[in-house]
CSV table of C-alpha atoms in Angstrom, one decimal:
chain,number,residue,atom,x,y,z
A,1246,MET,CA,8.7,22.5,-18.1
A,1247,LYS,CA,6.6,19.7,-19.5
A,1248,THR,CA,7.9,17.0,-21.4
A,1249,THR,CA,6.3,17.9,-24.6
A,1250,ASP,CA,7.8,21.5,-24.2
A,1251,ALA,CA,11.3,20.1,-24.0
A,1252,LEU,CA,10.7,17.5,-26.7
A,1253,ASN,CA,9.3,20.4,-28.8
A,1254,LEU,CA,12.1,23.1,-28.2
A,1255,ALA,CA,14.6,20.1,-29.1
A,1256,GLU,CA,12.7,19.1,-32.0
A,1257,THR,CA,13.6,22.3,-33.5
A,1258,PHE,CA,17.0,21.6,-33.2
A,1259,GLU,CA,17.4,18.0,-34.9
A,1260,ALA,CA,14.4,15.5,-35.0
A,1261,GLN,CA,14.2,13.6,-31.2
A,1262,GLN,CA,11.7,11.8,-31.2
A,1263,ASN,CA,11.0,7.7,-32.0
A,1264,LYS,CA,13.8,7.2,-31.0
A,1265,ARG,CA,14.2,3.1,-31.1
A,1266,PRO,CA,16.7,0.8,-28.9
A,1267,THR,CA,18.5,-0.5,-31.7
A,1268,ASP,CA,18.7,3.4,-33.2
A,1269,VAL,CA,22.8,4.2,-33.4
A,1270,ILE,CA,23.5,7.4,-31.0
A,1271,PRO,CA,24.6,10.9,-32.6
A,1272,SER,CA,27.6,12.2,-31.5
A,1273,THR,CA,25.4,15.6,-31.0
A,1274,GLU,CA,23.1,13.7,-28.4
A,1275,GLU,CA,24.7,14.2,-24.2
A,1276,ILE,CA,24.2,11.1,-22.1
A,1277,GLU,CA,25.0,11.6,-18.7
A,1278,TYR,CA,23.5,10.7,-14.8
A,1279,LYS,CA,24.7,12.9,-11.8
A,1280,HIS,CA,24.3,11.9,-8.2
A,1281,VAL,CA,24.7,15.1,-6.1
A,1282,LEU,CA,26.4,13.7,-2.3
A,1283,ASP,CA,23.9,15.0,0.5
A,1284,PHE,CA,26.5,16.6,3.0
A,1285,PRO,CA,24.9,19.2,5.4
A,1286,SER,CA,28.6,20.9,4.5
A,1287,ASP,CA,31.5,21.3,3.2
A,1288,THR,CA,33.6,20.9,6.3
A,1289,SER,CA,31.0,17.2,7.1
A,1290,ALA,CA,32.8,16.4,3.0
A,1291,LYS,CA,35.9,16.7,4.3
A,1292,GLY,CA,35.5,14.8,7.3
A,1293,PHE,CA,34.1,12.2,5.4
A,1294,ALA,CA,36.9,11.9,3.0
A,1295,THR,CA,39.7,12.2,6.0
A,1296,LYS,CA,37.8,9.1,7.6
A,1297,ASN,CA,37.4,6.7,4.8
A,1298,GLY,CA,41.6,6.9,3.6
A,1299,LEU,CA,39.9,9.0,0.3
A,1300,LYS,CA,41.4,12.6,-1.3
A,1301,TYR,CA,37.8,14.0,-2.1
A,1302,PRO,CA,34.2,12.6,-0.8
A,1303,SER,CA,33.6,10.8,-4.4
A,1304,GLU,CA,36.9,8.6,-4.9
A,1305,PHE,CA,35.4,5.7,-3.0
A,1306,ILE,CA,33.3,5.2,-6.1
A,1307,VAL,CA,36.9,4.6,-8.2
A,1308,LYS,CA,37.9,1.8,-5.2
A,1309,ALA,CA,34.7,0.1,-6.0
A,1310,LEU,CA,35.4,-0.3,-9.5
A,1311,ILE,CA,38.1,-1.7,-9.7
A,1312,SER,CA,36.8,-3.8,-6.8
A,1313,GLU,CA,34.3,-4.7,-8.2
A,1314,GLY,CA,36.6,-6.0,-11.4
A,1315,PHE,CA,35.9,-3.1,-13.8
A,1316,VAL,CA,38.4,-1.9,-16.0
A,1317,VAL,CA,39.2,1.5,-15.1
A,1318,SER,CA,41.7,3.8,-16.1
A,1319,ARG,CA,42.2,7.5,-14.3
A,1320,GLU,CA,44.5,10.3,-14.8
A,1321,THR,CA,47.2,10.5,-12.5
A,1322,SER,CA,46.1,14.3,-11.4
A,1323,THR,CA,43.0,16.1,-10.9
A,1324,LYS,CA,42.5,18.7,-12.7
A,1325,ASN,CA,41.1,22.2,-12.1
A,1326,LEU,CA,37.9,23.5,-14.6
A,1327,SER,CA,36.4,27.0,-14.7
A,1328,SER,CA,33.1,26.9,-15.9
A,1329,TYR,CA,31.1,30.7,-16.4
A,1330,TYR,CA,27.3,30.3,-17.1
A,1331,TYR,CA,25.3,33.3,-19.3
A,1332,ASP,CA,21.6,33.4,-19.2
A,1333,THR,CA,19.5,36.8,-19.9
A,1334,LYS,CA,19.1,38.7,-16.6
A,1335,ASP,CA,15.7,37.5,-16.2
A,1336,ARG,CA,17.1,33.7,-16.8
A,1337,THR,CA,15.1,32.8,-19.8
A,1338,LEU,CA,16.7,30.2,-21.1
A,1339,ASN,CA,17.4,28.8,-17.6
A,1340,ALA,CA,13.9,28.5,-17.6
A,1341,ARG,CA,13.7,26.2,-20.4
A,1342,GLY,CA,16.4,24.1,-19.3
A,1343,ILE,CA,19.0,25.7,-21.4
A,1344,SER,CA,22.8,26.1,-20.9
A,1345,LEU,CA,24.9,28.6,-22.1
A,1346,ARG,CA,28.7,28.1,-20.3
A,1347,MET,CA,32.2,28.7,-21.3
A,1348,ARG,CA,35.0,26.6,-19.5
A,1349,HIS,CA,39.0,26.2,-19.6
A,1350,ASN,CA,41.1,24.1,-17.7
A,1351,GLU,CA,43.2,26.5,-15.6
A,1352,THR,CA,45.9,26.6,-12.9
A,1353,PRO,CA,44.8,28.4,-10.3
A,1354,GLN,CA,46.9,30.6,-7.8
A,1355,ARG,CA,44.3,31.1,-5.1
A,1356,GLU,CA,40.9,29.1,-4.5
A,1357,THR,CA,39.2,32.6,-5.1
A,1358,GLN,CA,38.2,33.9,-8.7
A,1359,SER,CA,40.8,36.2,-9.4
A,1360,GLU,CA,42.4,37.5,-12.0
A,1361,ASP,CA,45.8,35.3,-10.8
A,1362,PHE,CA,45.7,32.0,-13.1
A,1363,GLU,CA,46.6,30.6,-16.3
A,1364,ALA,CA,44.2,29.1,-18.6
A,1365,GLU,CA,44.5,26.6,-21.8
A,1366,THR,CA,42.3,27.3,-24.4
A,1367,PRO,CA,38.8,28.0,-23.4
A,1368,ASP,CA,35.5,26.1,-25.1
A,1369,LEU,CA,31.9,28.2,-25.7
A,1370,SER,CA,28.7,25.1,-25.2
A,1371,PHE,CA,25.2,24.9,-25.3
A,1372,LYS,CA,23.0,22.4,-24.4
A,1373,ILE,CA,19.3,21.5,-25.3
A,1374,PRO,CA,17.2,19.3,-22.8
A,1375,THR,CA,15.4,16.4,-25.3
A,1376,GLN,CA,13.3,15.4,-21.5
A,1377,SER,CA,12.5,17.9,-19.1
A,1378,GLY,CA,13.1,17.0,-15.3
A,1379,SER,CA,16.8,15.2,-15.4
A,1380,THR,CA,19.9,15.9,-17.8
A,1381,VAL,CA,19.9,12.2,-18.4
A,1382,LYS,CA,19.5,13.4,-22.0
A,1383,ARG,CA,20.4,16.7,-23.7
A,1384,LEU,CA,22.0,17.7,-26.7
A,1385,GLU,CA,25.4,19.4,-26.8
A,1386,TYR,CA,27.2,21.8,-29.2
A,1387,GLN,CA,30.5,23.0,-28.2
A,1388,GLU,CA,33.3,24.5,-30.0
A,1389,LYS,CA,37.2,26.0,-28.9
A,1390,THR,CA,37.3,29.9,-29.1
A,1391,LYS,CA,40.3,31.8,-28.7
A,1392,ILE,CA,42.1,34.2,-26.2
A,1393,HIS,CA,43.6,37.2,-26.9
A,1394,GLY,CA,46.4,38.9,-25.3
A,1395,ASP,CA,48.3,36.8,-22.7
A,1396,PHE,CA,47.6,36.7,-18.7
A,1397,ALA,CA,50.9,39.3,-18.8
A,1398,ASN,CA,48.9,42.1,-20.3
A,1399,GLY,CA,45.9,41.2,-19.7
A,1400,VAL,CA,43.8,38.7,-21.2
A,1401,LYS,CA,40.9,38.6,-23.4
A,1402,PHE,CA,38.1,36.1,-24.8
A,1403,SER,CA,36.6,36.0,-27.8
A,1404,MET,CA,33.1,35.7,-27.5
A,1405,SER,CA,31.3,34.2,-30.4
A,1406,PHE,CA,28.8,31.9,-31.9
A,1407,LYS,CA,30.6,31.6,-35.1
A,1408,GLY,CA,32.6,28.9,-34.4
A,1409,LEU,CA,29.6,27.1,-33.3
A,1410,VAL,CA,27.4,28.1,-36.1
A,1411,GLU,CA,30.1,26.4,-38.3
A,1412,ARG,CA,30.9,23.7,-36.4
A,1413,TYR,CA,27.6,21.8,-36.5
A,1414,THR,CA,26.2,23.9,-40.1
A,1415,GLN,CA,29.2,21.2,-41.4
A,1416,GLU,CA,28.3,18.5,-39.2
A,1417,ILE,CA,24.6,17.8,-39.6
A,1418,MET,CA,24.8,18.8,-43.7
A,1419,GLU,CA,27.4,15.7,-43.7
A,1420,ARG,CA,25.2,13.7,-41.6
A,1421,SER,CA,21.7,14.9,-42.2
A,1422,GLY,CA,21.9,17.0,-45.5
A,1423,ALA,CA,21.6,20.7,-46.2
A,1424,GLN,CA,17.7,21.1,-44.8
A,1425,ALA,CA,18.3,20.2,-41.9
A,1426,ALA,CA,21.5,21.7,-41.2
A,1427,VAL,CA,20.1,25.1,-42.2
A,1428,GLN,CA,16.9,24.5,-39.4
A,1429,TRP,CA,19.6,23.7,-36.7
A,1430,ALA,CA,21.2,27.1,-37.8
A,1431,GLU,CA,17.6,28.4,-37.5
A,1432,ALA,CA,16.8,27.4,-33.9
A,1433,THR,CA,19.6,28.7,-32.5
A,1434,TYR,CA,19.3,31.8,-33.7
A,1435,LYS,CA,15.9,31.5,-32.7
A,1436,THR,CA,16.4,30.4,-29.6
A,1437,LEU,CA,19.9,32.3,-28.2
A,1438,GLY,CA,20.3,35.0,-31.1
A,1439,PHE,CA,24.0,35.3,-32.1
A,1440,ASP,CA,25.3,38.1,-29.7
A,1441,TRP,CA,26.7,37.2,-26.4
A,1442,ASP,CA,26.0,40.7,-25.5
A,1443,SER,CA,22.9,39.6,-25.1
A,1444,TYR,CA,23.8,37.7,-21.7
A,1445,ARG,CA,25.1,38.0,-18.4
A,1446,GLU,CA,27.0,36.3,-16.1
A,1447,HIS,CA,25.0,34.9,-13.1
A,1448,PHE,CA,27.9,32.6,-12.1
A,1449,SER,CA,30.5,30.7,-12.2
A,1450,ILE,CA,32.0,27.3,-10.9
A,1451,ASN,CA,35.7,26.6,-9.4
A,1452,CYS,CA,35.7,22.4,-10.5
A,1453,LYS,CA,38.1,20.3,-8.9
A,1454,ARG,CA,37.4,16.9,-11.4
A,1455,THR,CA,39.1,13.6,-11.6
A,1456,LYS,CA,38.0,11.7,-14.9
A,1457,PRO,CA,38.6,8.1,-14.7
A,1458,TYR,CA,37.0,6.3,-17.6
A,1459,VAL,CA,35.4,3.1,-17.3
A,1460,THR,CA,34.7,0.3,-20.0
A,1461,LEU,CA,32.2,-2.5,-20.7
A,1462,TYR,CA,31.6,-5.0,-23.7
A,1463,THR,CA,28.8,-6.0,-25.9
A,1464,LEU,CA,29.6,-8.9,-28.8
A,1465,LYS,CA,27.8,-9.4,-32.3
A,1466,ASP,CA,27.9,-12.7,-34.1
A,1467,ALA,CA,28.6,-12.5,-38.2
A,1468,ASP,CA,25.0,-11.6,-38.8
A,1469,ASN,CA,25.7,-8.4,-36.7
A,1470,ASN,CA,23.1,-9.5,-34.0
A,1471,LEU,CA,24.3,-8.0,-30.4
A,1472,LEU,CA,24.4,-11.8,-28.1
A,1473,ARG,CA,21.9,-11.5,-25.3
A,1474,HIS,CA,20.4,-13.1,-22.2
A,1475,ASP,CA,17.4,-15.9,-22.3
A,1476,ASP,CA,15.2,-12.5,-21.4
A,1477,GLY,CA,16.2,-10.9,-24.9
A,1478,SER,CA,18.6,-8.3,-23.1
A,1479,VAL,CA,21.8,-7.4,-23.8
A,1480,ARG,CA,24.5,-9.2,-22.6
A,1481,VAL,CA,27.1,-7.0,-21.2
A,1482,TYR,CA,31.0,-7.8,-20.0
A,1483,LYS,CA,32.6,-6.2,-17.2
A,1484,GLN,CA,36.0,-6.9,-19.0
A,1485,GLN,CA,36.7,-7.6,-22.2
A,1486,PRO,CA,36.4,-11.6,-22.8
A,1487,GLU,CA,39.4,-13.4,-22.7
A,1488,ILE,CA,38.6,-15.4,-26.2
A,1489,ILE,CA,36.6,-14.2,-28.8
A,1490,PRO,CA,35.8,-16.7,-32.1
A,1491,ASP,CA,37.1,-14.5,-35.1
A,1492,THR,CA,33.4,-14.1,-36.2
A,1493,MET,CA,32.4,-12.1,-33.0
A,1494,GLU,CA,32.9,-8.2,-33.0
A,1495,CYS,CA,34.1,-7.1,-29.4
A,1496,ARG,CA,32.6,-3.9,-29.1
A,1497,ALA,CA,33.4,-1.1,-26.2
A,1498,ILE,CA,30.9,1.0,-24.4
A,1499,VAL,CA,32.9,3.8,-23.1
A,1500,TRP,CA,31.7,6.1,-19.6
A,1501,GLN,CA,34.2,9.0,-18.3
A,1502,PHE,CA,33.0,9.9,-14.4
A,1503,CYS,CA,33.4,13.3,-13.6
A,1504,LEU,CA,34.3,13.3,-9.7
A,1505,ASP,CA,33.5,16.4,-9.3
A,1506,THR,CA,34.2,19.2,-5.7
A,1507,ASN,CA,32.2,22.2,-7.3
A,1508,ARG,CA,33.1,25.8,-5.7
A,1509,PHE,CA,30.3,28.0,-7.2
A,1510,PHE,CA,31.0,32.0,-7.1
A,1511,ALA,CA,28.9,35.0,-8.3
A,1512,ASN,CA,29.4,38.5,-8.6
A,1513,ASP,CA,29.7,40.9,-5.2
A,1514,THR,CA,26.8,43.7,-6.0
A,1515,THR,CA,28.5,45.7,-3.7
A,1516,ASN,CA,32.0,45.6,-5.0
A,1517,LEU,CA,31.4,45.3,-9.0
A,1518,GLY,CA,34.7,42.8,-9.8
A,1519,GLU,CA,34.7,41.4,-6.5
A,1520,THR,CA,33.3,37.3,-6.3
A,1521,VAL,CA,31.6,35.5,-3.1
A,1522,LYS,CA,31.8,31.8,-2.8
A,1523,TYR,CA,28.3,30.8,-2.0
A,1524,HIS,CA,27.8,27.3,-2.2
A,1525,VAL,CA,29.5,24.2,-2.5
A,1526,ASP,CA,28.6,20.5,-3.5
A,1527,HIS,CA,30.0,17.2,-4.7
A,1528,GLU,CA,28.8,15.5,-7.3
A,1529,ILE,CA,29.5,11.9,-9.1
A,1530,GLU,CA,28.6,12.2,-12.9
A,1531,TYR,CA,28.9,9.8,-15.9
A,1532,GLU,CA,29.0,10.4,-19.5
A,1533,LEU,CA,28.8,7.8,-22.5
A,1534,GLN,CA,31.9,8.6,-24.6
A,1535,VAL,CA,30.4,8.2,-28.3
A,1536,GLY,CA,33.2,10.1,-29.8
A,1537,VAL,CA,36.2,10.8,-27.6
A,1538,ASP,CA,37.1,13.7,-25.5
A,1539,GLU,CA,38.7,16.8,-28.0
A,1540,TYR,CA,39.6,18.5,-24.5
A,1541,GLU,CA,40.9,15.5,-23.1
A,1542,LYS,CA,44.5,13.8,-23.9
A,1543,ASP,CA,44.3,10.6,-24.9
A,1544,GLY,CA,40.8,10.1,-24.5
A,1545,LEU,CA,38.9,6.8,-24.7
A,1546,ALA,CA,35.4,6.4,-27.0
A,1547,CYS,CA,32.9,3.9,-27.6
A,1548,ALA,CA,33.6,1.7,-30.5
A,1549,ASP,CA,31.5,3.3,-33.7
A,1550,ASP,CA,27.8,3.7,-33.7
A,1551,ILE,CA,26.8,2.6,-30.8
A,1552,THR,CA,23.1,2.1,-30.0
A,1553,TYR,CA,21.0,3.2,-27.0
A,1554,GLU,CA,20.0,0.1,-26.0
A,1555,GLU,CA,23.7,-0.9,-25.6
A,1556,ALA,CA,24.2,2.2,-23.6
A,1557,TYR,CA,21.4,2.0,-21.2
A,1558,ALA,CA,22.4,-1.7,-20.5
A,1559,ALA,CA,25.8,-1.1,-19.8
A,1560,ARG,CA,24.6,2.3,-17.9
A,1561,ALA,CA,22.3,-0.1,-15.7
A,1562,ILE,CA,25.2,-2.5,-14.7
A,1563,ILE,CA,27.2,1.1,-13.4
A,1564,ASN,CA,24.0,2.4,-11.6
A,1565,ASP,CA,23.6,-0.8,-9.6
A,1566,LEU,CA,27.3,-0.3,-8.3
A,1567,ILE,CA,27.0,3.5,-7.2
A,1568,LYS,CA,24.0,2.4,-5.5
A,1569,ASP,CA,25.5,-0.2,-3.3
A,1570,SER,CA,28.5,1.5,-2.7
A,1571,MET,CA,27.1,4.7,-1.5
A,1572,ALA,CA,24.6,2.4,0.6
A,1573,ALA,CA,28.3,0.9,1.7
A,1574,TYR,CA,29.6,3.9,2.5
A,1575,ASN,CA,26.3,5.4,4.0
A,1576,VAL,CA,26.0,8.2,1.8
A,1577,LYS,CA,22.8,9.8,0.7
A,1578,GLU,CA,21.9,11.5,-2.4
A,1579,CYS,CA,20.8,15.1,-2.4
A,1580,PRO,CA,16.7,14.8,-2.9
A,1581,LEU,CA,17.1,18.4,-3.7
A,1582,HIS,CA,19.9,18.3,-6.8
A,1583,SER,CA,20.5,14.8,-7.8
A,1584,GLY,CA,19.6,15.2,-11.6
A,1585,GLU,CA,20.1,18.3,-11.9
A,1586,SER,CA,22.7,20.2,-14.0
A,1587,LYS,CA,25.2,22.4,-12.6
A,1588,GLN,CA,23.2,25.4,-13.9
A,1589,ALA,CA,20.2,24.9,-12.1
A,1590,ARG,CA,22.1,23.7,-9.1
A,1591,GLY,CA,24.1,27.8,-9.3
A,1592,PHE,CA,20.5,29.2,-9.7
A,1593,HIS,CA,19.1,27.8,-6.8
A,1594,ALA,CA,21.8,28.1,-4.7
A,1595,ILE,CA,21.7,32.0,-5.2
A,1596,ASP,CA,18.0,32.5,-4.7
A,1597,ARG,CA,18.7,30.0,-1.1
A,1598,HIS,CA,21.6,32.8,-0.6
A,1599,ASN,CA,19.4,36.0,-1.9
A,1600,GLU,CA,16.3,34.7,0.9
A,1601,ARG,CA,18.5,34.3,3.4
A,1602,THR,CA,20.8,37.2,3.9
A,1603,SER,CA,19.2,40.5,4.4
A,1604,GLY,CA,21.8,42.8,3.3
A,1605,ALA,CA,23.2,42.9,-0.8
A,1606,LYS,CA,22.1,40.1,-2.7
A,1607,ILE,CA,23.7,38.1,-5.9
A,1608,LYS,CA,22.4,39.2,-9.2
A,1609,PRO,CA,24.4,40.1,-12.1
A,1610,ALA,CA,26.0,43.0,-13.4
A,1611,ASP,CA,24.7,45.2,-16.1
A,1612,THR,CA,27.0,44.9,-18.2
A,1613,PHE,CA,28.9,41.8,-19.8
A,1614,THR,CA,31.7,40.3,-17.4
A,1615,ILE,CA,33.9,37.0,-17.3
A,1616,ARG,CA,34.7,36.7,-13.1
A,1617,GLY,CA,33.0,39.4,-12.6
A,1618,ARG,CA,35.1,41.8,-14.4
A,1619,THR,CA,34.1,43.5,-17.5
A,1620,ASN,CA,37.8,44.3,-19.4
A,1621,MET,CA,38.3,40.3,-19.7
A,1622,HIS,CA,36.5,39.8,-23.1
A,1623,LYS,CA,36.2,40.0,-26.8
A,1624,ILE,CA,32.9,40.0,-28.3
A,1625,LYS,CA,31.8,40.0,-31.9
A,1626,ALA,CA,28.3,40.0,-32.5
A,1627,TYR,CA,25.6,38.6,-35.8
A,1628,SER,CA,22.9,39.2,-37.2
A,1629,TRP,CA,21.3,36.2,-39.3
A,1630,ASP,CA,22.5,37.2,-42.9
A,1631,GLY,CA,25.8,38.6,-41.3
A,1632,MET,CA,26.2,34.9,-40.3
A,1633,VAL,CA,25.6,33.6,-43.1
A,1634,LYS,CA,28.1,36.0,-45.3
A,1635,ASP,CA,30.7,34.3,-42.5
A,1636,SER,CA,30.2,31.2,-41.9
A,1637,PRO,CA,31.0,29.2,-45.0
A,1638,ALA,CA,29.2,26.0,-44.3
A,1639,LEU,CA,26.3,28.2,-43.5
A,1640,THR,CA,27.0,30.0,-47.1
A,1641,LYS,CA,26.8,26.4,-48.7
A,1642,ALA,CA,23.9,24.9,-46.7
A,1643,THR,CA,21.8,27.9,-46.9
A,1644,ARG,CA,21.8,27.8,-50.8
A,1645,ALA,CA,21.6,24.1,-51.6
A,1646,ALA,CA,18.3,23.8,-49.1
A,1647,SER,CA,17.0,27.0,-51.3
A,1648,ILE,CA,17.3,25.1,-53.9
A,1649,ASN,CA,14.3,22.5,-53.1
A,1650,GLN,CA,12.4,24.5,-50.6
A,1651,PRO,CA,11.7,27.3,-48.5
A,1652,LEU,CA,13.3,27.9,-45.6
A,1653,PHE,CA,11.5,28.3,-42.8
A,1654,GLY,CA,10.7,31.4,-42.8
A,1655,LEU,CA,14.1,33.0,-43.8
A,1656,LYS,CA,14.8,34.6,-47.0
A,1657,LYS,CA,16.6,32.6,-49.2
A,1658,VAL,CA,20.3,33.5,-50.2
A,1659,VAL,CA,21.4,33.3,-53.4
C-alpha cells in the first residue's frame, strides 16, 4: 500500500495531514515502535536467555534501561494475553493495513489454545494506518466487550461494534464536533461494516508479555515555551530534575514497553476445532502513553497536551539505547518483520507455513470461530440505520450534523 493510500484511508476517519511538531497528540493516535529479534528458532531464543541469565529473551532491555539511569517501573509478573485476528476470507483488511482484533488477559491451563482457560474482560479494537510500510503511527479504537455465561457452563464472547461506535462517536463529537463524529462512524461502516459475521478468524496469538514503563521529562517556562538545546531541539531528561524553578512546568513523557514472546496459532483444517502452533517470535515494542491504559491497574500516562516534538525527542533517546543494547548482546533485528504489526507477521508466517506444507493448509473456517470453535461467541449485527437507532451518541451526532449540511451521502436522521 502506498503512503498516499494510507493517508487517504486515515483521512476518512480523522484528519491526519499537515500535523505540525508543536501539535498536541490526540488520544486515538497510536505511536509505537516494534523490534522483532532475529532468532532462527525458539530453541535458540531460549538458549540466548539462559546464556545471559535472562527470564525471557528481551529482558536485556530492562537491564539496559536501569543501568543507563532511566526511571523504570515494571510489574512483578508477566501477563498472558490472547488475541484473535479477524479479516474477510480473502484478507481485504490486511491488504489495506487494517487490523481487527479481540483480546483478553487469560490464565491458561496449558500452552495450547484449549478451552481450559480463565479470561478477564476482553476488548474489541481496530487500527487504521496513517502511513504505509510501518506500524509506527496508526489510529487506534478499542472498547471493552462482554462475556456471556461462565467458563464452567460455556462462555460466549459478545461480538458487536456498538460499544466502539458509541464510545468514539461521543469522544470525537466532544473534541471535533458532530460532523466529524458522523464522518468517523460512516468511515467505520463503509470500511468494516457493523457485522462481525462478515469476518473469519485467521489466527490467534498467545502472548507472554512484560510491561515496564519508562518516563522521560521536558520542561516549560513561564511563557509556555519548551526548554531547548542550542540547535533548537527539545531538551529531554532521563530523570526528573532535582531543582525545578516555580516558574517552570515539568512534563512527563511515558513510554510503555511490551516485551513479548508471541506464539501464533491457527485452525487445523483437517480437524475443525483444533489449532496448530505455526510460528513463534520475540519482540521489543514500546508505545507512547497519551492516556492511561484502561486495561492496566495503576497505569502511567504522559502529562496533558504532549506534543509530537516532545514524543519524538524522547523516542530518539530510547531508540539509541535499544540499538546499543542489541549490539552489546550481539542480537540482531529480523530484517523481514521489524516494524510490522503482529497481524502482518501472522499472515506472512501462515503463507510460509502453507508453502512448505504439502498436506493440510492453514485457512479460516467457513463459519465464525473463536479459538477455532463455533460455540464461543454471540454476534449482534447492525445496519447503518440500526446503529443510529441503537447508539445514543450516533443519534445525537447525526441529528446535530444534519442541521448544518448533508451527511457524506447518508440520509438524514430526524
